[in-house]
C-alpha cells in the first residue's frame, strides 16, 4: 500500500480479501489508471448492494484503500458502526442539515491523499437494462474543488451475487465472474481554475457518465441507449429482478 492504512482497515482487508478471492472470478482491466499516490476520486456505476466489495478488491489490488461516501444509517448498527468509523468511511446524512458535511469530510480525506469512492447515480440504477442513469454532481464537485483526478470505473457481474432490490443474502457458490474496469482520468483541464458552478458541474458530470458508460459498453460488449435514464422524470423500472440482462 502507498498510503497509511488504519489498523481496522488492515484487519478488514485481511478478513475479506480471501473471501472475495474464493467467491469471484475476476476480470480486472485498467489498473494502470489508478494513481499510485495522492488523493483522487473514483466514480463507478452501481447495479447491486454487492458492488462495494469487488470495487474495493480492485482498488486494494491496485495498492489503494477506498473510502466510501455511505449513507449514515450504516454507521449505527453495533459492529458495523465500529468498522465504518474505524476504516475511515464517510457518512452521508441525506435530507438533513448535515448533508453538506459529507463533501467537507471527503475533501479533507482527498487532501490527506486518500482514495474517495462515489456512486454518481446516487443509488442502484433503475434503468431497465442496468445501464448508468443520469449522474449527480458530487463526484465532479469534489474533483474540481480539490484539483484531484476523477477516475471513471465500471463493474459488471455483481448482480449475479446479489440481485438488486430482491436478494437479502448473497449467492456465493459457484464463484461468479465479476468484471471491473478503470479508465483514464476524466478530462477536466478546461474546467479547472474556473468557477465551480452549475454549468461546469453539468459538463464535468456528463463527461464522467459518458466515460463510465463507455467502460461498461466495453465490458458488456453491447451499446448503451442513446438516451440516459433519468429517475426524476421517468418511471423507474419495475420487476428489476425478473430477468438477467446481458
GROMACS .gro file of C-alpha atoms in nm:
model
  246
    1UNK     CA    1   0.000   0.000   0.000
    2UNK     CA    2   0.125   0.351  -0.083
    3UNK     CA    3  -0.080   0.527   0.181
    4UNK     CA    4  -0.139   0.500   0.554
    5UNK     CA    5  -0.398   0.232   0.628
    6UNK     CA    6  -0.594   0.241   0.953
    7UNK     CA    7  -0.538  -0.069   1.173
    8UNK     CA    8  -0.909  -0.156   1.148
    9UNK     CA    9  -0.887  -0.130   0.769
   10UNK     CA   10  -0.594  -0.372   0.762
   11UNK     CA   11  -0.798  -0.623   0.962
   12UNK     CA   12  -1.099  -0.590   0.731
   13UNK     CA   13  -0.881  -0.638   0.423
   14UNK     CA   14  -0.716  -0.944   0.577
   15UNK     CA   15  -1.061  -1.093   0.650
   16UNK     CA   16  -1.248  -1.013   0.329
   17UNK     CA   17  -0.972  -1.046   0.071
   18UNK     CA   18  -0.953  -1.427   0.077
   19UNK     CA   19  -1.335  -1.447   0.075
   20UNK     CA   20  -1.356  -1.237  -0.242
   21UNK     CA   21  -1.082  -1.449  -0.396
   22UNK     CA   22  -1.299  -1.759  -0.344
   23UNK     CA   23  -1.643  -1.634  -0.449
   24UNK     CA   24  -1.550  -1.437  -0.762
   25UNK     CA   25  -1.372  -1.499  -1.090
   26UNK     CA   26  -1.214  -1.162  -1.151
   27UNK     CA   27  -1.157  -0.977  -1.477
   28UNK     CA   28  -0.962  -0.663  -1.387
   29UNK     CA   29  -0.866  -0.409  -1.656
   30UNK     CA   30  -0.727  -0.057  -1.649
   31UNK     CA   31  -0.550  -0.091  -1.316
   32UNK     CA   32  -0.268   0.124  -1.455
   33UNK     CA   33  -0.510   0.420  -1.445
   34UNK     CA   34  -0.529   0.414  -1.064
   35UNK     CA   35  -0.293   0.680  -0.921
   36UNK     CA   36  -0.015   0.528  -0.711
   37UNK     CA   37  -0.001   0.826  -0.475
   38UNK     CA   38  -0.208   1.127  -0.378
   39UNK     CA   39  -0.578   1.185  -0.344
   40UNK     CA   40  -0.826   1.101  -0.618
   41UNK     CA   41  -1.197   1.040  -0.669
   42UNK     CA   42  -1.327   0.709  -0.805
   43UNK     CA   43  -1.675   0.716  -0.961
   44UNK     CA   44  -1.846   0.392  -1.063
   45UNK     CA   45  -2.178   0.264  -1.190
   46UNK     CA   46  -2.399   0.090  -0.933
   47UNK     CA   47  -2.604  -0.226  -1.004
   48UNK     CA   48  -2.605  -0.418  -0.673
   49UNK     CA   49  -2.552  -0.385  -0.299
   50UNK     CA   50  -2.256  -0.616  -0.360
   51UNK     CA   51  -2.069  -0.352  -0.564
   52UNK     CA   52  -1.866  -0.215  -0.273
   53UNK     CA   53  -1.668  -0.535  -0.228
   54UNK     CA   54  -1.535  -0.600  -0.583
   55UNK     CA   55  -1.465  -0.228  -0.623
   56UNK     CA   56  -1.264  -0.233  -0.301
   57UNK     CA   57  -1.095  -0.558  -0.407
   58UNK     CA   58  -0.985  -0.398  -0.735
   59UNK     CA   59  -0.851  -0.088  -0.562
   60UNK     CA   60  -0.668  -0.286  -0.295
   61UNK     CA   61  -0.509  -0.494  -0.572
   62UNK     CA   62  -0.401  -0.160  -0.724
   63UNK     CA   63  -0.244  -0.059  -0.393
   64UNK     CA   64  -0.506   0.185  -0.270
   65UNK     CA   65  -0.763   0.167   0.011
   66UNK     CA   66  -1.108   0.304  -0.081
   67UNK     CA   67  -1.306   0.539   0.140
   68UNK     CA   68  -1.675   0.540   0.051
   69UNK     CA   69  -1.939   0.806   0.088
   70UNK     CA   70  -2.200   0.588   0.262
   71UNK     CA   71  -2.549   0.653   0.396
   72UNK     CA   72  -2.543   0.750   0.763
   73UNK     CA   73  -2.766   0.457   0.869
   74UNK     CA   74  -2.470   0.223   0.814
   75UNK     CA   75  -2.282   0.400   1.092
   76UNK     CA   76  -2.534   0.300   1.359
   77UNK     CA   77  -2.558  -0.083   1.395
   78UNK     CA   78  -2.321  -0.225   1.660
   79UNK     CA   79  -2.019  -0.387   1.500
   80UNK     CA   80  -2.083  -0.229   1.161
   81UNK     CA   81  -2.053   0.115   1.321
   82UNK     CA   82  -1.706   0.039   1.455
   83UNK     CA   83  -1.592  -0.092   1.117
   84UNK     CA   84  -1.728   0.208   0.925
   85UNK     CA   85  -1.567   0.465   1.153
   86UNK     CA   86  -1.252   0.259   1.204
   87UNK     CA   87  -1.185   0.230   0.831
   88UNK     CA   88  -1.238   0.599   0.764
   89UNK     CA   89  -1.562   0.573   0.567
   90UNK     CA   90  -1.759   0.897   0.520
   91UNK     CA   91  -2.123   0.928   0.637
   92UNK     CA   92  -2.380   1.099   0.415
   93UNK     CA   93  -2.678   1.245   0.605
   94UNK     CA   94  -2.937   1.259   0.330
   95UNK     CA   95  -3.215   1.513   0.361
   96UNK     CA   96  -3.072   1.681   0.672
   97UNK     CA   97  -2.879   1.995   0.755
   98UNK     CA   98  -2.568   1.773   0.784
   99UNK     CA   99  -2.586   1.669   0.418
  100UNK     CA  100  -2.305   1.905   0.311
  101UNK     CA  101  -2.071   1.774   0.581
  102UNK     CA  102  -2.002   1.463   0.371
  103UNK     CA  103  -1.843   1.671   0.095
  104UNK     CA  104  -1.632   1.859   0.351
  105UNK     CA  105  -1.516   1.532   0.506
  106UNK     CA  106  -1.444   1.389   0.160
  107UNK     CA  107  -1.241   1.698   0.066
  108UNK     CA  108  -1.036   1.661   0.384
  109UNK     CA  109  -0.972   1.293   0.302
  110UNK     CA  110  -0.862   1.385  -0.051
  111UNK     CA  111  -0.625   1.647   0.085
  112UNK     CA  112  -0.471   1.376   0.304
  113UNK     CA  113  -0.409   1.172  -0.011
  114UNK     CA  114  -0.699   0.927   0.020
  115UNK     CA  115  -0.897   0.745  -0.248
  116UNK     CA  116  -1.262   0.853  -0.216
  117UNK     CA  117  -1.528   0.642  -0.388
  118UNK     CA  118  -1.860   0.782  -0.511
  119UNK     CA  119  -2.155   0.628  -0.694
  120UNK     CA  120  -2.257   0.933  -0.901
  121UNK     CA  121  -2.604   0.792  -0.974
  122UNK     CA  122  -2.674   0.820  -0.601
  123UNK     CA  123  -2.841   0.478  -0.583
  124UNK     CA  124  -2.859   0.143  -0.762
  125UNK     CA  125  -2.961   0.207  -1.121
  126UNK     CA  126  -3.330   0.186  -1.208
  127UNK     CA  127  -3.259   0.182  -1.580
  128UNK     CA  128  -3.444  -0.123  -1.723
  129UNK     CA  129  -3.131  -0.287  -1.864
  130UNK     CA  130  -2.897  -0.174  -1.584
  131UNK     CA  131  -2.715   0.097  -1.779
  132UNK     CA  132  -2.593   0.404  -1.586
  133UNK     CA  133  -2.854   0.671  -1.516
  134UNK     CA  134  -2.814   1.049  -1.514
  135UNK     CA  135  -2.539   1.137  -1.268
  136UNK     CA  136  -2.540   1.368  -0.969
  137UNK     CA  137  -2.270   1.632  -0.938
  138UNK     CA  138  -2.097   1.532  -0.612
  139UNK     CA  139  -1.803   1.345  -0.768
  140UNK     CA  140  -1.737   1.624  -1.018
  141UNK     CA  141  -1.758   1.887  -0.746
  142UNK     CA  142  -1.503   1.706  -0.532
  143UNK     CA  143  -1.262   1.675  -0.823
  144UNK     CA  144  -1.299   2.037  -0.936
  145UNK     CA  145  -1.283   2.191  -0.589
  146UNK     CA  146  -0.978   1.992  -0.479
  147UNK     CA  147  -0.796   1.958  -0.811
  148UNK     CA  148  -0.756   1.580  -0.779
  149UNK     CA  149  -0.804   1.329  -1.064
  150UNK     CA  150  -1.152   1.191  -1.129
  151UNK     CA  151  -1.123   0.825  -1.226
  152UNK     CA  152  -1.422   0.660  -1.401
  153UNK     CA  153  -1.484   0.292  -1.330
  154UNK     CA  154  -1.739   0.034  -1.439
  155UNK     CA  155  -1.845  -0.300  -1.289
  156UNK     CA  156  -2.049  -0.590  -1.418
  157UNK     CA  157  -2.147  -0.925  -1.270
  158UNK     CA  158  -2.225  -0.829  -0.911
  159UNK     CA  159  -2.600  -0.877  -0.971
  160UNK     CA  160  -2.532  -1.249  -1.007
  161UNK     CA  161  -2.412  -1.249  -0.647
  162UNK     CA  162  -2.685  -1.023  -0.507
  163UNK     CA  163  -2.977  -0.918  -0.727
  164UNK     CA  164  -3.085  -0.557  -0.658
  165UNK     CA  165  -3.398  -0.487  -0.455
  166UNK     CA  166  -3.475  -0.859  -0.417
  167UNK     CA  167  -3.191  -1.061  -0.270
  168UNK     CA  168  -3.122  -1.021   0.101
  169UNK     CA  169  -2.832  -1.265   0.111
  170UNK     CA  170  -2.552  -1.316  -0.143
  171UNK     CA  171  -2.530  -1.626  -0.362
  172UNK     CA  172  -2.166  -1.716  -0.317
  173UNK     CA  173  -2.146  -2.053  -0.494
  174UNK     CA  174  -2.046  -2.129  -0.759
  175UNK     CA  175  -1.799  -1.838  -0.799
  176UNK     CA  176  -1.937  -1.560  -1.020
  177UNK     CA  177  -1.747  -1.371  -1.287
  178UNK     CA  178  -1.709  -1.004  -1.191
  179UNK     CA  179  -1.555  -0.753  -1.431
  180UNK     CA  180  -1.414  -0.421  -1.313
  181UNK     CA  181  -1.251  -0.165  -1.542
  182UNK     CA  182  -1.087   0.169  -1.466
  183UNK     CA  183  -1.043   0.435  -1.730
  184UNK     CA  184  -0.807   0.732  -1.760
  185UNK     CA  185  -0.894   1.037  -1.553
  186UNK     CA  186  -1.186   1.238  -1.691
  187UNK     CA  187  -1.058   1.537  -1.890
  188UNK     CA  188  -1.141   1.838  -1.676
  189UNK     CA  189  -0.848   2.062  -1.770
  190UNK     CA  190  -1.065   2.324  -1.940
  191UNK     CA  191  -1.286   2.346  -1.630
  192UNK     CA  192  -1.016   2.371  -1.365
  193UNK     CA  193  -0.936   2.716  -1.235
  194UNK     CA  194  -1.277   2.849  -1.331
  195UNK     CA  195  -1.592   2.883  -1.121
  196UNK     CA  196  -1.737   2.561  -0.983
  197UNK     CA  197  -2.094   2.643  -1.076
  198UNK     CA  198  -2.396   2.470  -1.222
  199UNK     CA  199  -2.265   2.487  -1.578
  200UNK     CA  200  -1.919   2.345  -1.506
  201UNK     CA  201  -2.064   2.074  -1.284
  202UNK     CA  202  -2.310   1.966  -1.554
  203UNK     CA  203  -2.033   1.948  -1.813
  204UNK     CA  204  -1.799   1.756  -1.582
  205UNK     CA  205  -2.073   1.516  -1.470
  206UNK     CA  206  -2.183   1.449  -1.830
  207UNK     CA  207  -1.824   1.365  -1.926
  208UNK     CA  208  -1.792   1.137  -1.624
  209UNK     CA  209  -2.110   0.945  -1.704
  210UNK     CA  210  -2.008   0.914  -2.070
  211UNK     CA  211  -1.673   0.765  -1.964
  212UNK     CA  212  -1.836   0.523  -1.717
  213UNK     CA  213  -2.089   0.415  -1.979
  214UNK     CA  214  -1.815   0.364  -2.237
  215UNK     CA  215  -1.624   0.140  -1.998
  216UNK     CA  216  -1.939  -0.060  -1.928
  217UNK     CA  217  -2.009  -0.098  -2.301
  218UNK     CA  218  -1.664  -0.250  -2.335
  219UNK     CA  219  -1.725  -0.495  -2.053
  220UNK     CA  220  -2.073  -0.597  -2.169
  221UNK     CA  221  -1.994  -0.596  -2.542
  222UNK     CA  222  -2.315  -0.401  -2.600
  223UNK     CA  223  -2.422  -0.047  -2.686
  224UNK     CA  224  -2.594   0.165  -2.422
  225UNK     CA  225  -2.914   0.352  -2.513
  226UNK     CA  226  -2.857   0.694  -2.668
  227UNK     CA  227  -3.091   0.842  -2.407
  228UNK     CA  228  -2.967   0.836  -2.046
  229UNK     CA  229  -3.237   0.730  -1.800
  230UNK     CA  230  -3.344   1.000  -1.552
  231UNK     CA  231  -3.534   0.863  -1.249
  232UNK     CA  232  -3.659   1.213  -1.165
  233UNK     CA  233  -3.867   1.236  -1.481
  234UNK     CA  234  -3.913   0.876  -1.595
  235UNK     CA  235  -4.087   0.580  -1.440
  236UNK     CA  236  -3.840   0.361  -1.254
  237UNK     CA  237  -3.804   0.007  -1.382
  238UNK     CA  238  -4.033  -0.239  -1.210
  239UNK     CA  239  -3.966  -0.608  -1.166
  240UNK     CA  240  -3.594  -0.528  -1.166
  241UNK     CA  241  -3.521  -0.885  -1.068
  242UNK     CA  242  -3.733  -1.062  -1.326
  243UNK     CA  243  -3.470  -1.124  -1.590
  244UNK     CA  244  -3.093  -1.144  -1.624
  245UNK     CA  245  -2.979  -0.865  -1.854
  246UNK     CA  246  -2.675  -0.919  -2.073
   0.00000   0.00000   0.00000
